[in-house]
mmCIF file of C-alpha atoms in Angstrom:
data_model
loop_
_atom_site.group_PDB
_atom_site.id
_atom_site.type_symbol
_atom_site.label_atom_id
_atom_site.label_comp_id
_atom_site.label_asym_id
_atom_site.label_seq_id
_atom_site.Cartn_x
_atom_site.Cartn_y
_atom_site.Cartn_z
ATOM 1 C CA UNK T 1 -125.148 -82.490 -118.202
ATOM 2 C CA UNK T 2 -126.793 -79.740 -116.229
ATOM 3 C CA UNK T 3 -126.947 -75.957 -116.516
ATOM 4 C CA UNK T 4 -124.083 -75.279 -114.081
ATOM 5 C CA UNK T 5 -121.770 -77.269 -116.387
ATOM 6 C CA UNK T 6 -122.174 -74.765 -119.222
ATOM 7 C CA UNK T 7 -123.380 -71.478 -117.693
ATOM 8 C CA UNK T 8 -121.339 -68.314 -117.662
ATOM 9 C CA UNK T 9 -120.611 -67.162 -114.155
ATOM 10 C CA UNK T 10 -119.136 -63.724 -114.839
ATOM 11 C CA UNK T 11 -122.478 -62.009 -115.493
ATOM 12 C CA UNK T 12 -122.924 -58.286 -115.020
ATOM 13 C CA UNK T 13 -126.365 -57.173 -113.887
ATOM 14 C CA UNK T 14 -128.007 -53.761 -113.692
ATOM 15 C CA UNK T 15 -130.312 -52.571 -110.938
ATOM 16 C CA UNK T 16 -133.888 -51.370 -111.166
ATOM 17 C CA UNK T 17 -132.845 -47.773 -110.464
ATOM 18 C CA UNK T 18 -130.224 -47.672 -113.232
ATOM 19 C CA UNK T 19 -130.571 -45.958 -116.577
ATOM 20 C CA UNK T 20 -130.002 -47.581 -119.962
ATOM 21 C CA UNK T 21 -126.502 -46.140 -120.312
ATOM 22 C CA UNK T 22 -125.411 -48.352 -117.385
ATOM 23 C CA UNK T 23 -126.826 -51.377 -119.218
ATOM 24 C CA UNK T 24 -125.051 -50.374 -122.438
ATOM 25 C CA UNK T 25 -121.773 -49.965 -120.553
ATOM 26 C CA UNK T 26 -122.166 -53.402 -118.926
ATOM 27 C CA UNK T 27 -122.878 -55.013 -122.309
ATOM 28 C CA UNK T 28 -119.887 -53.283 -123.890
ATOM 29 C CA UNK T 29 -117.506 -54.263 -121.081
ATOM 30 C CA UNK T 30 -118.722 -57.879 -121.036
ATOM 31 C CA UNK T 31 -119.000 -58.133 -124.841
ATOM 32 C CA UNK T 32 -122.530 -59.459 -124.585
ATOM 33 C CA UNK T 33 -125.983 -58.616 -125.881
ATOM 34 C CA UNK T 34 -128.044 -58.707 -122.699
ATOM 35 C CA UNK T 35 -128.004 -58.063 -118.970
ATOM 36 C CA UNK T 36 -130.301 -59.242 -116.215
ATOM 37 C CA UNK T 37 -132.053 -56.554 -114.180
ATOM 38 C CA UNK T 38 -132.030 -57.199 -110.436
ATOM 39 C CA UNK T 39 -133.762 -55.709 -107.429
ATOM 40 C CA UNK T 40 -132.027 -54.542 -104.256
ATOM 41 C CA UNK T 41 -131.609 -58.137 -103.089
ATOM 42 C CA UNK T 42 -130.028 -59.285 -106.354
ATOM 43 C CA UNK T 43 -133.130 -61.200 -107.471
ATOM 44 C CA UNK T 44 -133.792 -61.181 -111.212
ATOM 45 C CA UNK T 45 -136.817 -59.040 -112.099
ATOM 46 C CA UNK T 46 -136.157 -58.323 -115.776
ATOM 47 C CA UNK T 47 -133.908 -58.692 -118.798
ATOM 48 C CA UNK T 48 -132.517 -56.101 -121.194
ATOM 49 C CA UNK T 49 -131.090 -56.748 -124.641
ATOM 50 C CA UNK T 50 -129.091 -54.437 -126.840
ATOM 51 C CA UNK T 51 -132.153 -54.218 -129.083
ATOM 52 C CA UNK T 52 -134.292 -53.131 -126.107
ATOM 53 C CA UNK T 53 -131.871 -50.268 -125.486
ATOM 54 C CA UNK T 54 -131.903 -49.111 -129.098
ATOM 55 C CA UNK T 55 -135.669 -49.283 -129.473
ATOM 56 C CA UNK T 56 -136.322 -47.507 -126.159
ATOM 57 C CA UNK T 57 -133.962 -44.688 -127.044
ATOM 58 C CA UNK T 58 -135.404 -44.346 -130.545
ATOM 59 C CA UNK T 59 -139.098 -44.548 -129.622
ATOM 60 C CA UNK T 60 -138.692 -42.072 -126.763
ATOM 61 C CA UNK T 61 -136.304 -39.785 -128.677
ATOM 62 C CA UNK T 62 -134.060 -39.705 -125.622
ATOM 63 C CA UNK T 63 -130.455 -40.533 -124.864
ATOM 64 C CA UNK T 64 -129.749 -43.783 -123.018
ATOM 65 C CA UNK T 65 -128.794 -41.833 -119.895
ATOM 66 C CA UNK T 66 -132.284 -40.335 -119.778
ATOM 67 C CA UNK T 67 -134.232 -43.606 -119.896
ATOM 68 C CA UNK T 68 -134.684 -45.864 -116.848
ATOM 69 C CA UNK T 69 -134.124 -49.578 -117.321
ATOM 70 C CA UNK T 70 -137.707 -50.154 -116.193
ATOM 71 C CA UNK T 71 -138.926 -48.443 -119.373
ATOM 72 C CA UNK T 72 -137.247 -50.992 -121.638
ATOM 73 C CA UNK T 73 -136.763 -54.248 -119.739
ATOM 74 C CA UNK T 74 -138.713 -57.418 -120.345
ATOM 75 C CA UNK T 75 -140.602 -58.225 -117.167
ATOM 76 C CA UNK T 76 -141.621 -61.758 -118.084
ATOM 77 C CA UNK T 77 -138.422 -63.582 -117.299
ATOM 78 C CA UNK T 78 -137.934 -67.321 -117.206
ATOM 79 C CA UNK T 79 -135.011 -68.411 -115.097
ATOM 80 C CA UNK T 80 -133.329 -71.748 -114.620
ATOM 81 C CA UNK T 81 -131.524 -73.252 -111.671
ATOM 82 C CA UNK T 82 -127.943 -74.536 -111.853
ATOM 83 C CA UNK T 83 -129.080 -78.127 -111.338
ATOM 84 C CA UNK T 84 -131.691 -78.043 -114.120
ATOM 85 C CA UNK T 85 -131.014 -80.223 -117.121
ATOM 86 C CA UNK T 86 -129.919 -78.696 -120.403
ATOM 87 C CA UNK T 87 -133.140 -79.890 -122.018
ATOM 88 C CA UNK T 88 -135.097 -77.833 -119.451
ATOM 89 C CA UNK T 89 -133.160 -74.710 -120.396
ATOM 90 C CA UNK T 90 -133.584 -75.409 -124.097
ATOM 91 C CA UNK T 91 -137.337 -75.955 -123.723
ATOM 92 C CA UNK T 92 -137.670 -72.683 -121.799
ATOM 93 C CA UNK T 93 -135.779 -70.795 -124.499
ATOM 94 C CA UNK T 94 -137.993 -72.274 -127.196
ATOM 95 C CA UNK T 95 -141.249 -71.574 -125.381
ATOM 96 C CA UNK T 96 -140.374 -67.917 -124.679
ATOM 97 C CA UNK T 97 -138.469 -67.423 -127.941
ATOM 98 C CA UNK T 98 -135.367 -66.148 -126.149
ATOM 99 C CA UNK T 99 -131.695 -66.966 -126.586
ATOM 100 C CA UNK T 100 -130.505 -66.404 -123.030
ATOM 101 C CA UNK T 101 -131.727 -67.315 -119.554
ATOM 102 C CA UNK T 102 -130.540 -66.087 -116.175
ATOM 103 C CA UNK T 103 -129.431 -68.814 -113.795
ATOM 104 C CA UNK T 104 -130.599 -68.169 -110.237
ATOM 105 C CA UNK T 105 -130.058 -69.682 -106.818
ATOM 106 C CA UNK T 106 -132.839 -70.679 -104.393
ATOM 107 C CA UNK T 107 -133.400 -67.011 -103.453
ATOM 108 C CA UNK T 108 -133.759 -65.924 -107.092
ATOM 109 C CA UNK T 109 -130.350 -64.214 -107.087
ATOM 110 C CA UNK T 110 -128.548 -64.195 -110.416
ATOM 111 C CA UNK T 111 -125.500 -66.471 -110.353
ATOM 112 C CA UNK T 112 -124.998 -66.946 -114.078
ATOM 113 C CA UNK T 113 -126.397 -66.943 -117.575
ATOM 114 C CA UNK T 114 -126.925 -69.744 -120.062
ATOM 115 C CA UNK T 115 -127.110 -68.859 -123.742
ATOM 116 C CA UNK T 116 -128.339 -70.754 -126.760
ATOM 117 C CA UNK T 117 -124.794 -70.573 -128.099
ATOM 118 C CA UNK T 118 -123.577 -72.471 -125.016
ATOM 119 C CA UNK T 119 -126.074 -75.241 -125.777
ATOM 120 C CA UNK T 120 -125.051 -75.345 -129.450
ATOM 121 C CA UNK T 121 -121.443 -75.928 -128.378
ATOM 122 C CA UNK T 122 -122.522 -78.760 -126.092
ATOM 123 C CA UNK T 123 -124.614 -80.390 -128.829
ATOM 124 C CA UNK T 124 -121.648 -80.157 -131.185
ATOM 125 C CA UNK T 125 -119.055 -81.471 -128.732
ATOM 126 C CA UNK T 126 -121.232 -84.022 -126.910
ATOM 127 C CA UNK T 127 -124.271 -85.074 -128.962
ATOM 128 C CA UNK T 128 -125.366 -87.467 -126.233
ATOM 129 C CA UNK T 129 -125.680 -84.595 -123.731
ATOM 130 C CA UNK T 130 -128.251 -82.700 -125.785
ATOM 131 C CA UNK T 131 -130.138 -84.130 -128.727
ATOM 132 C CA UNK T 132 -129.315 -82.201 -131.910
ATOM 133 C CA UNK T 133 -132.939 -82.590 -133.038
ATOM 134 C CA UNK T 134 -134.123 -80.810 -129.882
ATOM 135 C CA UNK T 135 -131.682 -78.006 -130.578
ATOM 136 C CA UNK T 136 -132.904 -77.620 -134.164
ATOM 137 C CA UNK T 137 -136.499 -77.555 -132.903
ATOM 138 C CA UNK T 138 -135.666 -74.822 -130.412
ATOM 139 C CA UNK T 139 -133.861 -72.793 -133.071
ATOM 140 C CA UNK T 140 -136.925 -73.042 -135.300
ATOM 141 C CA UNK T 141 -139.161 -71.849 -132.443
ATOM 142 C CA UNK T 142 -136.926 -68.920 -131.615
#
């Protein structure tokens, strides 16, 4: 199996010029815990988690609408391509200690998201597609 077989395609992104309230709204409406941050061309340049929003608001003593996404986003972002193997995605998650990766096309534009939970489901339903031991190792690393 490859990433495009399990990725979520209905991903909401926020733009570099947005404020954290836009990210919170996107997470609420999508019932998710993170959003990719994209530039004007749609290329992924950062990631924001719900924890990033909370900590930025708290440490700056400001409302979400007063804080730009650039003040809270992670700028070291590992992406995967839709044709990458699931083991590639899992290894990237383990090495960066993250639970979600943006899926990008050849131009770096966000076309989806693959989450650790997606890989757990695959390992459960199709153990030959992703070695359970590799999954346990990645969970331990994260």
